[in-house]
PDB file of C-alpha atoms in Angstrom:
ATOM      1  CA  UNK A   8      -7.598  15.139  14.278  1.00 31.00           C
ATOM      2  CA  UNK A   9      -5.747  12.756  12.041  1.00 36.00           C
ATOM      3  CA  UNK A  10      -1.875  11.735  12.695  1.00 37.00           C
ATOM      4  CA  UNK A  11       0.091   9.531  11.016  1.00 41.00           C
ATOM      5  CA  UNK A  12       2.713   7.139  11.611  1.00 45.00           C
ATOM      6  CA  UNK A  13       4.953   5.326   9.165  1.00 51.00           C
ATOM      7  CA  UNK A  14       6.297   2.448  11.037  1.00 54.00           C
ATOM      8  CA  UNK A  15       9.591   0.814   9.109  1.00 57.00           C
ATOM      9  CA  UNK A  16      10.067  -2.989   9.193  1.00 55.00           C
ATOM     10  CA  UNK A  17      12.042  -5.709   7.849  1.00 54.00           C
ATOM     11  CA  UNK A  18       9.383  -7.299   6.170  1.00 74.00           C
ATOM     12  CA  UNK A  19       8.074  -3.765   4.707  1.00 78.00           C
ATOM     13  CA  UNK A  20       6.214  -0.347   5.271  1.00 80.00           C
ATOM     14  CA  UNK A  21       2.943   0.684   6.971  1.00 79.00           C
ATOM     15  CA  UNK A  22       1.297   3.488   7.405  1.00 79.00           C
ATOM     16  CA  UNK A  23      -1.453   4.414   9.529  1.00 75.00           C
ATOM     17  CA  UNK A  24      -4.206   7.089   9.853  1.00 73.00           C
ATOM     18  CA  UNK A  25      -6.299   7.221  13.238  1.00 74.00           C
ATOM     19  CA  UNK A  26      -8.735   9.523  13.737  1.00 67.00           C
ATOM     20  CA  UNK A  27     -10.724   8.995  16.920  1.00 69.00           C
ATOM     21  CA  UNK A  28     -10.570   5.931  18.089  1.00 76.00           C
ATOM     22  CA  UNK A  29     -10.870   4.414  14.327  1.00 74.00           C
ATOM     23  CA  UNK A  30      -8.173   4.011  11.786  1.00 78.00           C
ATOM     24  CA  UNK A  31      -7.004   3.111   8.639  1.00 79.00           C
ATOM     25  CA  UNK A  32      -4.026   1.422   7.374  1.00 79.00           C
ATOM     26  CA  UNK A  33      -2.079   1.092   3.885  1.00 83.00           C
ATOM     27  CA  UNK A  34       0.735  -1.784   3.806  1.00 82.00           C
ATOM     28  CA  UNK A  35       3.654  -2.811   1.934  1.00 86.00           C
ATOM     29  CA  UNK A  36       5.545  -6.138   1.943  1.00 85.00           C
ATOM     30  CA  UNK A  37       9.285  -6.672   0.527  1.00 86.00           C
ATOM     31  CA  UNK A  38       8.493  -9.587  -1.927  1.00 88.00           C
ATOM     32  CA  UNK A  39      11.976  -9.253  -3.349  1.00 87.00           C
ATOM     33  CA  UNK A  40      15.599  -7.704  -1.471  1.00 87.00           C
ATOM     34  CA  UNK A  41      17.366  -7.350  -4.780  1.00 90.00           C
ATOM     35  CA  UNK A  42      14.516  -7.776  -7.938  1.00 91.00           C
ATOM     36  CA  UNK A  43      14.260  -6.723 -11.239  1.00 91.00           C
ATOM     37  CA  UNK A  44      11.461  -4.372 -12.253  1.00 92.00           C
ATOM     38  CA  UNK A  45       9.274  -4.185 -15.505  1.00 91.00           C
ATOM     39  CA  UNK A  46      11.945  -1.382 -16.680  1.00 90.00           C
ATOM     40  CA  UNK A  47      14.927  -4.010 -15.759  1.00 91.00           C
ATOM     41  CA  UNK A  48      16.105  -1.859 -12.818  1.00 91.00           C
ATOM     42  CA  UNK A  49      17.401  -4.225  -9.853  1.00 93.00           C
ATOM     43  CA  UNK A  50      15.462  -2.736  -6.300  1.00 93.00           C
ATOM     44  CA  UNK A  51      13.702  -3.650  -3.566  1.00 91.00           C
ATOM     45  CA  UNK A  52      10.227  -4.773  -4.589  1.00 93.00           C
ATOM     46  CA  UNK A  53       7.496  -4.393  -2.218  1.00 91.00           C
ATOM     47  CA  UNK A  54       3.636  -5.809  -2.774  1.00 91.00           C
ATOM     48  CA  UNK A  55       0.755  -3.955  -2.474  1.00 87.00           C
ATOM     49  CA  UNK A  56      -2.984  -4.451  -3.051  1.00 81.00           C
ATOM     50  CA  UNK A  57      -5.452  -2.374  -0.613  1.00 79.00           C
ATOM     51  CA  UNK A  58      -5.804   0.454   1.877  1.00 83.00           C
ATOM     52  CA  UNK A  59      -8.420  -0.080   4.691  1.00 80.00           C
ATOM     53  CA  UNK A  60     -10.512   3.289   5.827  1.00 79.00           C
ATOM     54  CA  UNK A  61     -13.170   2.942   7.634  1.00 74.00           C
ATOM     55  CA  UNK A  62     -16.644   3.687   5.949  1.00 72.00           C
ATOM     56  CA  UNK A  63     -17.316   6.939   8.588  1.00 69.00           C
ATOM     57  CA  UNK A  64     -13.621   7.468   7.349  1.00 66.00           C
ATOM     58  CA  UNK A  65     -14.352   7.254   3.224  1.00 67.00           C
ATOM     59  CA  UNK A  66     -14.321  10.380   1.106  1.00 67.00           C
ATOM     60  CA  UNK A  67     -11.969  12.221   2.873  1.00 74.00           C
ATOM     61  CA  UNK A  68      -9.092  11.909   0.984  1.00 82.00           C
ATOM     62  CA  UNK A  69      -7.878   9.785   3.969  1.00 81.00           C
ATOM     63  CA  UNK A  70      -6.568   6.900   1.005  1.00 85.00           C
ATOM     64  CA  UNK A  71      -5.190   9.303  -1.147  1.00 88.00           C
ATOM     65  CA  UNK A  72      -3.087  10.789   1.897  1.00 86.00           C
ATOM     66  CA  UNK A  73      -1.680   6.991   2.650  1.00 85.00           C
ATOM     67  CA  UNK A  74      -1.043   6.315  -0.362  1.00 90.00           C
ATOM     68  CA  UNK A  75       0.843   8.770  -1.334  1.00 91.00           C
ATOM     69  CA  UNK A  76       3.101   8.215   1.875  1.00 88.00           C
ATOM     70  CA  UNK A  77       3.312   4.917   1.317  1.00 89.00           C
ATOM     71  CA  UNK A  78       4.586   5.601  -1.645  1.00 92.00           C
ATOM     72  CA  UNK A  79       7.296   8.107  -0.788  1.00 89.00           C
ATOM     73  CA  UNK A  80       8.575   5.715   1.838  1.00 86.00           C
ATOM     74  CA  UNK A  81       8.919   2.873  -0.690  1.00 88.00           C
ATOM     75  CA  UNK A  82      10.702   6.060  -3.160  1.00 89.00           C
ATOM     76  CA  UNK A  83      12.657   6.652  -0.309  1.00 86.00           C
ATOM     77  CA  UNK A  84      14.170   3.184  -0.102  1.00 86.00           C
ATOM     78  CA  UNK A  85      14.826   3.089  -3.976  1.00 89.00           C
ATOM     79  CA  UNK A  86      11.989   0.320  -4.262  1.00 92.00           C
ATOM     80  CA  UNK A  87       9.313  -0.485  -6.648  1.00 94.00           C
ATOM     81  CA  UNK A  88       5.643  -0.988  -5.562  1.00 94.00           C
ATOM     82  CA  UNK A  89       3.849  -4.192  -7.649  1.00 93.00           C
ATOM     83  CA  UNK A  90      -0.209  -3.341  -6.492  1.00 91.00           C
ATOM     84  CA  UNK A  91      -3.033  -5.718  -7.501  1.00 85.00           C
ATOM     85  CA  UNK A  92      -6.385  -4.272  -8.384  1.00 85.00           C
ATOM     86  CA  UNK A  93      -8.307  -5.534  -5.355  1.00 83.00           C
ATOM     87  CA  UNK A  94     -11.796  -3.993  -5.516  1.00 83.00           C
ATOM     88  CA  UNK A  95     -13.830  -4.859  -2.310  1.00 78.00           C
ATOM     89  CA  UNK A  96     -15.143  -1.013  -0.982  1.00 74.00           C
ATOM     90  CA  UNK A  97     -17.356   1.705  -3.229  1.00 78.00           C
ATOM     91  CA  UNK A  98     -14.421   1.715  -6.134  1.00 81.00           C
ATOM     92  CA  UNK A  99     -14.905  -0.786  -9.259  1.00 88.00           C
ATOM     93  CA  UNK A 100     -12.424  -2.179 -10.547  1.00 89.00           C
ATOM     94  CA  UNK A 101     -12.193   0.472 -13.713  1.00 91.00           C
ATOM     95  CA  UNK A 102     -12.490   3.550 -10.669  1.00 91.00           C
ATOM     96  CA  UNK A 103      -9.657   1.700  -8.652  1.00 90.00           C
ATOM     97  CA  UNK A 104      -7.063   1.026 -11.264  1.00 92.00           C
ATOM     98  CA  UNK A 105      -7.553   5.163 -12.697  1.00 94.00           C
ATOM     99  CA  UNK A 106      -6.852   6.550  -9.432  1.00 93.00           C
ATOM    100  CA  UNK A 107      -4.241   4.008  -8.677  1.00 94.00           C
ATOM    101  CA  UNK A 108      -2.480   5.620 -12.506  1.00 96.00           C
ATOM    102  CA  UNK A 109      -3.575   9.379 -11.251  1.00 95.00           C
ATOM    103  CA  UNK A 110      -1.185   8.717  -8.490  1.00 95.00           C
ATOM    104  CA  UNK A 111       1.975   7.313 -10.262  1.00 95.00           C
ATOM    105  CA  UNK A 112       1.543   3.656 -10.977  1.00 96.00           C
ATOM    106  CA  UNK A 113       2.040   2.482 -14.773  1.00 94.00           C
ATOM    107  CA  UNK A 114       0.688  -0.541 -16.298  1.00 91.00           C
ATOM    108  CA  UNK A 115       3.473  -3.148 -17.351  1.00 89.00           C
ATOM    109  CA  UNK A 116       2.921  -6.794 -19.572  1.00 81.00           C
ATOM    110  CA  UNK A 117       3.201  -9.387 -16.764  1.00 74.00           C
ATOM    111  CA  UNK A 118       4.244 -12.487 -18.773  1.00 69.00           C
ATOM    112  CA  UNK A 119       3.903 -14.617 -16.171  1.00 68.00           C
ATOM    113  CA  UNK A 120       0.086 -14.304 -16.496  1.00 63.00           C
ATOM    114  CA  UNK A 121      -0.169 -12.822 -19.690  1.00 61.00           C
ATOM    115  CA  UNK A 122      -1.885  -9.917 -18.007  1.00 71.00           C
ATOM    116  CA  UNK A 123      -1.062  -6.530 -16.615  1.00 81.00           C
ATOM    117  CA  UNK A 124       0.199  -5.429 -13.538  1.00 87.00           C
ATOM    118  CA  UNK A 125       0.377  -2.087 -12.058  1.00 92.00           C
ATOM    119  CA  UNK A 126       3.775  -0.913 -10.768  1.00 94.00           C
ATOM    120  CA  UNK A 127       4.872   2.229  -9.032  1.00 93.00           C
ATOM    121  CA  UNK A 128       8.593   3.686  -9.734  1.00 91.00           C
ATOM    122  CA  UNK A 129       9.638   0.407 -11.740  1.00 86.00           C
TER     123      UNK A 129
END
């Protein structure tokens, strides 16, 4: 059986999966209260760079789920989500960053770094 929970703080938004005894978790921090996004929109921006499932957990679209509530919760709020590539499981780096796009993030120039980063409703 899997539940979830969403639990809302003032530092950001979490959401976690348990099945069993085990579970997995996808987090959110409020880097900014009132910041300006790649687009020039002024919102809430949160940070973002992993989900943790278990390995007995993995390929069951268990990510995929939290993600995608994490991201409606941080739509809900009017915020934008900055993510890192952080590739430490099965996924590349390549892998990671095309499912992060498949589910709504967009790369933007980061002139701070002259890289990109990898936003979510900027």
């Amino acid at each position: 059986m899997v539940s979830m929970q969403v639990i809302n703080g003032i530092t950001g938004v979490s959401v976690y999966e348990k099945v069993g005894n085990r579970s997995a978790i996808a987090e959110a921090s409020i880097v900014e209260e009132k910041g300006i996004t790649p687009k020039g929109n002024i919102k809430t921006i949160y940070y973002f760079n992993r989900i943790v499932v278990p390995c007995e957990m993995d390929s069951n679209g268990i990510g995929s789920m939290m993600l995608d509530r994490l991201l409606e919760e941080v739509k809900l709020r009017d915020g934008a989500l900055l993510c890192d590539i952080n590739p430490y499981g099965r996924l590349g780096y390549c892998a990671l960053r095309e499912w992060y796009i498949r589910h709504g993030f967009r790369e933007y120039l980061n002139e701070t770094n002259a890289g990109f980063s990898l936003w979510y409703n900027a």
